[in-house]
Structure formats: structure tokens, C-alpha cells
Coordinates of C-alpha atoms in Angstrom, one line a residue:
M15 CA -9.8 10.3 -13.7
D16 CA -10.5 6.8 -15.1
K17 CA -12.4 4.0 -13.3
D18 CA -9.6 1.5 -13.7
S19 CA -6.8 3.6 -11.7
D20 CA -9.3 4.8 -9.2
Y21 CA -10.4 1.1 -8.4
K22 CA -6.7 0.3 -8.3
T23 CA -5.9 3.0 -5.6
L24 CA -9.1 2.3 -3.7
I25 CA -7.9 -1.5 -3.3
K26 CA -4.5 -0.5 -2.6
E27 CA -5.7 1.9 0.3
N28 CA -8.0 -0.7 1.6
E29 CA -6.1 -4.0 1.0
T30 CA -5.5 -4.7 4.7
R31 CA -9.0 -4.2 5.7
I32 CA -10.4 -6.4 2.9
K33 CA -8.0 -9.2 3.6
S34 CA -8.8 -8.9 7.4
I35 CA -12.5 -9.3 6.6
T36 CA -11.5 -12.2 4.0
R37 CA -9.4 -13.9 6.8
Y38 CA -12.2 -13.9 9.6
Y39 CA -14.7 -15.3 7.3
S40 CA -12.6 -18.0 5.6
R41 CA -12.3 -21.6 6.9
S42 CA -9.6 -22.3 4.2
K43 CA -6.8 -21.0 1.9
D44 CA -9.8 -21.9 -1.2
D45 CA -12.4 -20.1 0.8
Y46 CA -10.1 -17.0 1.4
D47 CA -8.9 -16.9 -2.3
D48 CA -12.7 -17.3 -3.5
L49 CA -14.0 -14.9 -1.1
Y50 CA -11.2 -12.2 -1.5
Q51 CA -11.9 -12.1 -5.4
E52 CA -15.8 -12.0 -4.7
I53 CA -15.0 -8.9 -2.6
L54 CA -12.8 -7.4 -5.2
I55 CA -15.6 -7.8 -8.0
N56 CA -18.5 -6.5 -5.7
I57 CA -16.4 -3.4 -5.1
W58 CA -15.7 -3.0 -8.9
K59 CA -19.2 -3.5 -9.5
S60 CA -20.9 -1.3 -6.9
I61 CA -18.3 1.6 -6.9
S62 CA -20.4 3.6 -9.4
N63 CA -23.2 3.4 -6.9
F64 CA -21.4 5.0 -4.0
R65 CA -23.0 8.4 -3.1
G66 CA -20.7 9.7 -0.6
D67 CA -23.0 9.5 2.5
S68 CA -19.8 7.7 4.1
S69 CA -16.3 7.5 3.9
M70 CA -14.9 5.3 1.1
K71 CA -13.2 3.2 3.9
T72 CA -16.7 2.7 5.5
Y73 CA -18.3 1.9 2.1
V74 CA -15.4 -0.8 1.3
Y75 CA -16.0 -2.3 4.9
R76 CA -19.9 -2.4 4.3
V77 CA -19.3 -4.1 0.6
A78 CA -16.6 -6.6 2.1
L79 CA -18.7 -7.7 5.2
N80 CA -22.1 -7.9 3.1
T81 CA -20.0 -10.0 0.3
A82 CA -18.6 -12.0 3.3
I83 CA -21.9 -12.9 5.0
T84 CA -23.6 -13.8 1.5
F85 CA -20.7 -15.9 0.7
A86 CA -20.8 -18.0 3.8
N87 CA -24.5 -18.3 3.5
K88 CA -24.0 -19.5 -0.1
E89 CA -21.5 -21.9 0.6
S90 CA -23.9 -23.5 3.3
K91 CA -21.1 -23.5 5.8
R92 CA -21.0 -22.6 9.2
L93 CA -19.8 -19.1 9.7
S94 CA -16.7 -19.5 11.7
F95 CA -14.8 -16.5 13.3
R96 CA -11.1 -17.3 13.1
V97 CA -9.0 -15.4 15.2
D98 CA -5.0 -15.1 14.8
W99 CA -4.1 -14.3 18.3
D100 CA -2.8 -11.0 19.1
V101 CA -2.3 -10.5 22.9
D102 CA -2.3 -6.7 22.7
K103 CA -5.7 -6.7 20.5
F104 CA -7.5 -8.9 23.1
D105 CA -6.1 -7.2 26.1
S106 CA -7.3 -3.9 24.9
F107 CA -10.6 -5.4 24.1
L108 CA -11.2 -7.5 26.9
I109 CA -9.3 -6.5 29.9
E110 CA -10.0 -3.2 31.9
E111 CA -7.7 -1.8 34.2
S112 CA -9.8 -3.1 37.0
D113 CA -9.4 -6.7 35.6
E114 CA -7.1 -9.3 37.0
L115 CA -7.8 -11.4 33.9
V116 CA -4.9 -13.1 32.4
I117 CA -5.8 -14.9 29.2
T118 CA -4.5 -18.5 29.0
T119 CA -4.3 -21.3 26.4
E120 CA -7.3 -22.8 27.7
M121 CA -8.8 -19.5 27.9
E122 CA -8.1 -18.6 24.2
N123 CA -9.8 -21.8 23.3
K124 CA -13.0 -21.0 25.3
L125 CA -12.9 -17.3 23.8
Q126 CA -12.7 -18.9 20.2
T127 CA -15.7 -21.0 20.9
E128 CA -17.5 -18.1 22.4
L129 CA -16.7 -15.7 19.5
N130 CA -18.3 -18.4 17.0
N131 CA -21.4 -18.6 19.2
L132 CA -22.0 -14.8 19.0
T133 CA -24.8 -13.5 16.6
I134 CA -23.7 -12.4 13.1
I135 CA -24.1 -8.8 13.8
D136 CA -22.1 -9.1 17.3
R137 CA -19.3 -11.0 15.5
T138 CA -19.2 -8.1 12.8
I139 CA -19.0 -5.7 15.7
V140 CA -16.0 -7.3 17.2
I141 CA -14.2 -7.8 13.9
L142 CA -14.7 -4.2 13.3
T143 CA -13.4 -3.4 17.0
F144 CA -10.5 -5.4 16.6
E145 CA -9.9 -3.5 13.3
N146 CA -9.9 -0.3 15.2
V147 CA -13.0 1.1 13.8
S148 CA -14.9 3.8 15.4
S149 CA -18.2 3.4 16.6
K150 CA -19.6 5.9 14.3
E151 CA -18.1 3.9 11.5
I152 CA -19.4 0.8 12.7
S153 CA -23.0 2.2 12.8
Q154 CA -22.8 3.2 9.4
I155 CA -21.5 0.1 8.4
I156 CA -23.9 -2.4 10.0
G157 CA -27.0 0.3 10.0
I158 CA -27.6 0.6 13.7
S159 CA -27.5 3.8 15.9
E160 CA -23.9 4.5 17.4
P161 CA -25.2 4.4 21.1
N162 CA -26.5 1.0 20.2
V163 CA -23.0 0.0 19.0
R164 CA -21.5 1.1 22.2
V165 CA -24.0 -0.6 24.1
K166 CA -23.4 -3.9 22.2
I167 CA -19.6 -3.5 22.7
H168 CA -20.1 -3.3 26.3
R169 CA -22.3 -6.2 26.6
I170 CA -20.0 -8.5 24.4
K171 CA -16.9 -7.4 26.5
N172 CA -19.1 -8.2 29.7
D173 CA -20.3 -11.5 28.7
L174 CA -16.9 -12.7 27.4
R175 CA -15.1 -11.5 30.6
K176 CA -17.9 -13.5 32.7
K177 CA -17.6 -16.6 30.4
L178 CA -13.7 -16.3 30.7
N179 CA -13.7 -15.5 34.4
G180 CA -15.7 -19.1 34.7
A181 CA -13.2 -20.8 32.7
E182 CA -10.4 -19.4 34.9
N183 CA -12.3 -20.5 38.0
E184 CA -12.7 -24.0 36.7
H185 CA -9.0 -24.6 36.8

């Protein structure tokens, strides 16, 4: 097999993941295009270093996230977490069966602000959780233990729910 066809297959299989990461870390269409290209270049450059310690999907996530964070720092912009609202995605992340929380437009705005106030690691965990990446894969991607990932997800959810409940009670 040749590197070109393997690379094209890898990108095609992971295109949605790469675009999701790019979308989350971009502030404009130009940033999106630049970051997407930079991620593709970094995958191309580093693919020969892949040792098989994780799945290719995990490897692509890791390269994409590291590139996105480096890109944001290099551009000296505030790393902004953009969310295209998907009610089902947020319901499954934030609302548990015992919750009576209904997310309103005002709460969406508050949630957007709170997501941007998270640390880079916590934002990354949220992004990967939204993308239905398992705790095990998240731990491999960001380099912390799987139990630590689960604890962080639990704490993030609880903190966001408390803040949203506070926003709900303000009305």
C-alpha cells in the first residue's frame, strides 16, 4: 500500500471528526479553513510516527486537538468554544432523568458563556463527550486516566447544571 492512498482513506474515514474539532476551535470561516488545512498537514507529517498504541481514530483526534490548541495559541486569540445547538446532544450531556431542567434560549446563552470559561482540558473533554468518544478513548487522547476522565465529566456536568439552575431561578 502507498502512503497517499492510506492517507486519503484515513482522512475520509475521520473527516467528520476532524471537521467537528475544527468547527469547535474556529472563530471564523477563514480560521476554520486554515485550521482544517493545518490539521490535514499535521496528520500527513506524523502518520509515519503512529505506533499502534491506540486506534487510528484516537490518533487522529489527538493530532487534531493538539493542532487546534496550538493554532489558537499561535493566533493569540481567545480560544472560543462554539456550539451548534443540538438539543438531543445537550439533553444527553446535561439532563439526567431526575432533572426537571428545560433549557431555554437564555440558558443556552449562559451555557455558551460557561463552556467558554472552562479550562482547555475540560473543554476538550466536553467536545469529545459531545462527539460520543468513550472515556477510555478520551483518556488516551488527552493523557489522563480513565477514572479521572469520568470524574471530570461528572464535575463538569454538575457545575453546568448548578449554573443553569441558577440562571433558571433568575427569571
